[in-house]
Coordinates of C-alpha atoms in Angstrom, one line a residue:
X1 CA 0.0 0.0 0.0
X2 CA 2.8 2.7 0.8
X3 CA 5.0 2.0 -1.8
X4 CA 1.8 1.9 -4.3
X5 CA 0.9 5.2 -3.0
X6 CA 4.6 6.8 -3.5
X7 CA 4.5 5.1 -7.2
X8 CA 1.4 7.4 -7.7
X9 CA 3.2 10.7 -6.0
X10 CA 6.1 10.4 -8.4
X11 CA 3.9 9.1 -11.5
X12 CA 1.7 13.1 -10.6
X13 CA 5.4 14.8 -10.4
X14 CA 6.3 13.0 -13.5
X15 CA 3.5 14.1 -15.6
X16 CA 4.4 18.0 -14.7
X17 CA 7.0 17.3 -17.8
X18 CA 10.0 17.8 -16.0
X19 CA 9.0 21.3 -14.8
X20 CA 10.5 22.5 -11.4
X21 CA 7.2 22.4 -9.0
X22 CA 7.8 23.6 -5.8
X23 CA 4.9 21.9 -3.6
X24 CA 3.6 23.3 -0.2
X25 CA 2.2 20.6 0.9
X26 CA 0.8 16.6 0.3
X27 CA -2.5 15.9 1.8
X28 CA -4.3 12.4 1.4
X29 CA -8.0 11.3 0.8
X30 CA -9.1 7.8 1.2
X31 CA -12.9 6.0 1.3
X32 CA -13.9 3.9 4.2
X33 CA -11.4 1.9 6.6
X34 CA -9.3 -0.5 7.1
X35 CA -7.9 -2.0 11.0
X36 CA -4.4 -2.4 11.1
X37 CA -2.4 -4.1 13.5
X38 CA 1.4 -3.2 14.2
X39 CA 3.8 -3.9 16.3
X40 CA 6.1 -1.4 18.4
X41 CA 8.1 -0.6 15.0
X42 CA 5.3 0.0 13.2
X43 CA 5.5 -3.8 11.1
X44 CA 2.0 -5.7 10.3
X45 CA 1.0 -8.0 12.7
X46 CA -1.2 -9.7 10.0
X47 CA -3.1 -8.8 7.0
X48 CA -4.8 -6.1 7.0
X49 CA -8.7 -6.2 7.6
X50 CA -11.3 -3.9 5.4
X51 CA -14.4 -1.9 6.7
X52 CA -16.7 -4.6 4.7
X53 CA -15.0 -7.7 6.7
X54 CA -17.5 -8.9 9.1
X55 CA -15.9 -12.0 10.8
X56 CA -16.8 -10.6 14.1
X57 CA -20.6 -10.4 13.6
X58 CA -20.7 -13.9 15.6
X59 CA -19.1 -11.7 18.5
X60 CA -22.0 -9.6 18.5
X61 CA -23.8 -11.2 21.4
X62 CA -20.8 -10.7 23.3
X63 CA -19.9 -7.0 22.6
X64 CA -24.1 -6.2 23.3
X65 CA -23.6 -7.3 26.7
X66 CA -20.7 -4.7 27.4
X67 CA -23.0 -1.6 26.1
X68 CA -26.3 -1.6 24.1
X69 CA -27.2 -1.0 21.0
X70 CA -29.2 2.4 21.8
X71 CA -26.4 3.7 24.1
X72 CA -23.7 2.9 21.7
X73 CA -25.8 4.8 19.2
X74 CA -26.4 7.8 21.7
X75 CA -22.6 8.1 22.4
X76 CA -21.0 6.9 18.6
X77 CA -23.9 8.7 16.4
X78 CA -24.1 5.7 14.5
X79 CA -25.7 1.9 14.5
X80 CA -23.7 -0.7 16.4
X81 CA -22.9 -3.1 13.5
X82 CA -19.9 -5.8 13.1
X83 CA -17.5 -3.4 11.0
X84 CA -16.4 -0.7 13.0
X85 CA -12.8 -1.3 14.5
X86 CA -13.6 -2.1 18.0
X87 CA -15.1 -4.4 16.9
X88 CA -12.6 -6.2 15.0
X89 CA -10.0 -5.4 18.0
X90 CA -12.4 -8.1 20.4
X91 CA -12.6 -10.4 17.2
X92 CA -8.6 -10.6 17.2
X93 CA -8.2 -10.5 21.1
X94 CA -11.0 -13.5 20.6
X95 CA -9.5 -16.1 18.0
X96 CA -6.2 -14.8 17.2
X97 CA -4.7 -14.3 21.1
X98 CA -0.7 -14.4 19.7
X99 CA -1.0 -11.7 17.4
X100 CA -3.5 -9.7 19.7
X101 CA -0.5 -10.2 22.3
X102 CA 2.2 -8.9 19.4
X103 CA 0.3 -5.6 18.8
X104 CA 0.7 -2.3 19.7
X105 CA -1.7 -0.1 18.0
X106 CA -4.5 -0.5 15.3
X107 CA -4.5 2.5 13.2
X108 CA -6.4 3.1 10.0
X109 CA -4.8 3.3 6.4
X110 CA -4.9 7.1 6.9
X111 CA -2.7 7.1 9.4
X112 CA -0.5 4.5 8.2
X113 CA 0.1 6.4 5.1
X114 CA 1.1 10.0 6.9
X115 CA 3.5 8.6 9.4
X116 CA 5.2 6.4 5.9
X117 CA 5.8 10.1 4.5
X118 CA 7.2 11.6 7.3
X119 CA 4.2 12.2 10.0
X120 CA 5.4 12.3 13.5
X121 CA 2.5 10.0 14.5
X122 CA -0.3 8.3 13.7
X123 CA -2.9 10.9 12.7
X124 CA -6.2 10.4 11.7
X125 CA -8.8 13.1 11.4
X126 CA -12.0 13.9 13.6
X127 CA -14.2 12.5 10.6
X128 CA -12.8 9.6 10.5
X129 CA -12.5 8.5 14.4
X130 CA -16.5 7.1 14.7
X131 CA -15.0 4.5 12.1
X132 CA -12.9 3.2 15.9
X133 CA -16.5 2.9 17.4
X134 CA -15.2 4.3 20.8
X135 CA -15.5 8.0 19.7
X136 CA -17.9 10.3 21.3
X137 CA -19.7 12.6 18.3
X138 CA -20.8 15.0 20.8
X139 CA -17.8 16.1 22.6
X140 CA -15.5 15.3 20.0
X141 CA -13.3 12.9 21.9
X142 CA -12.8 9.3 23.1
X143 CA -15.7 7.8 25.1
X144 CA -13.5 6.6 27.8
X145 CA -17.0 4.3 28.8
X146 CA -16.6 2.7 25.8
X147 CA -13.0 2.1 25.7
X148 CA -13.4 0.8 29.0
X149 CA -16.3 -1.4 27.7
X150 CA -14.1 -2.9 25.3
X151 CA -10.5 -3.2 27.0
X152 CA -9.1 -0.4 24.6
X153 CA -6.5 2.3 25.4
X154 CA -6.6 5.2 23.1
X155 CA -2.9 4.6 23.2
X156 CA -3.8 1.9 21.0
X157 CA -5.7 4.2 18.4
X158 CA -4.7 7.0 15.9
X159 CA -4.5 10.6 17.0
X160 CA -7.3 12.7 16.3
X161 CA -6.4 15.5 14.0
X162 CA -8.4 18.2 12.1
X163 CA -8.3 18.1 8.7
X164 CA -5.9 19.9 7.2
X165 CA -3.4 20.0 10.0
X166 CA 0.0 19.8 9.2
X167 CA 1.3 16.5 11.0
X168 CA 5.2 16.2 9.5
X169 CA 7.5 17.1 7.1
X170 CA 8.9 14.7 4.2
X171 CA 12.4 13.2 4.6
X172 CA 14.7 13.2 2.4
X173 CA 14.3 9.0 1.7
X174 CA 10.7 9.4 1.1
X175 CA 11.0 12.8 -1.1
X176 CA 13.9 10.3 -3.1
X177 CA 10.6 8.0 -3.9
X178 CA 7.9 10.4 -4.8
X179 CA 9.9 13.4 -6.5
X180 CA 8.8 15.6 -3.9

C-alpha cells in the first residue's frame, strides 16, 4: 500500500514534464477503513482487515452485553454493527490471542500512510475517528466508557487531527521516492 501510493506521487510529479514544482504541501483522501495491526516498530501484525469484513458479527452477542445498541448509538452517532474497529479489536483478542498479544496499535490506512511520508505519529482526522466505534460525536473525543467497555487504550488508536493539519515534514528518503 505505501510504496503503491509513492508510485502514484512520483507518476503526478512525473507528468508536470520535467518542470521544477515547488509543492507546499501533500494531503491524502481515502474512502472507508481498514484495521491495522502493528507492532512497536510500526510492522504488520497480519493482514490487513477492510471496513466490509464482518468476521466478528458472531461476537455480536458478546460485545451487546458490554454496552447496548441504543447507548452505543447515543454516544458513537451511528448503529452498532460488526464493521467498526472495536469491533474487529475483540474479534482478534477473541480467536487470534498471539497476534493480539504482538500488537501495539490499530491504526487506519490514513494514518499509516502520513506517518510512511514523514508524519510524527499516527494521525487520523475527527471525521474519520466514529469509524474506531469508541468516539464520542458530541464532545469530540474518546468515550472513555466505551474504551473501557471494550478493554481499549486510546494509546492503541490514531490521534485525532483536524483536517488539514499539518502533522510532519517529508524526509529526504521518502521525497527520493515520490519526486517531492
Amino acid at each position: 500500500m505505501i510504496s503503491q501510493t509513492m508510485a502514484v506521487c512520483q507518476q503526478a510529479v512525473d507528468q508536470t514534464g520535467g518542470k521544477s514544482v515547488e509543492i507546499a504541501s501533500v494531503g491524502f483522501s481515502s474512502q472507508g477503513f481498514l484495521t491495522i495491526p502493528i507492532d512497536k516498530r510500526g510492522e504488520l501484525i497480519r493482514p490487513l482487515i477492510s471496513w466490509q469484513d464482518v468476521r466478528p458479527q458472531s461476537d455480536m452477542p458478546d460485545l451487546l452485553r458490554r454496552v447496548s445498541a441504543d447507548d452505543y448509538c447515543k454516544i458513537t452517532g451511528v448503529p452498532f454493527i460488526a464493521n467498526s474497529i472495536n469491533t474487529k479489536i475483540y474479534w482478534m483478542r477473541k480467536h487470534e490471542p498471539e497476534l493480539y498479544e504482538r500488537t501495539d496499535r490499530f491504526v487506519q490506512h490514513q494514518g499509516m500512510i502520513l506517518k510512511s511520508f514523514g508524519a510524527e505519529d499516527y494521525f487520523t482526522d475527527l471525521p474519520c475517528m466514529s469509524f474506531y466505534g469508541v468516539w464520542n460525536v458530541h464532545q469530540s473525543c474518546w468515550s472513555s466508557q466505551l474504551l473501557d467497555r471494550f478493554e481499549i487504550s486510546q494509546e492503541q488508536l490514531d490521534l485525532p487531527t483536524q483536517p488539514g493539519t499539518q502533522v510532519g515534514e517529508i524526509p529526504p528518503s521518502v521525497a527520493e521516492k515520490t519526486g517531492f
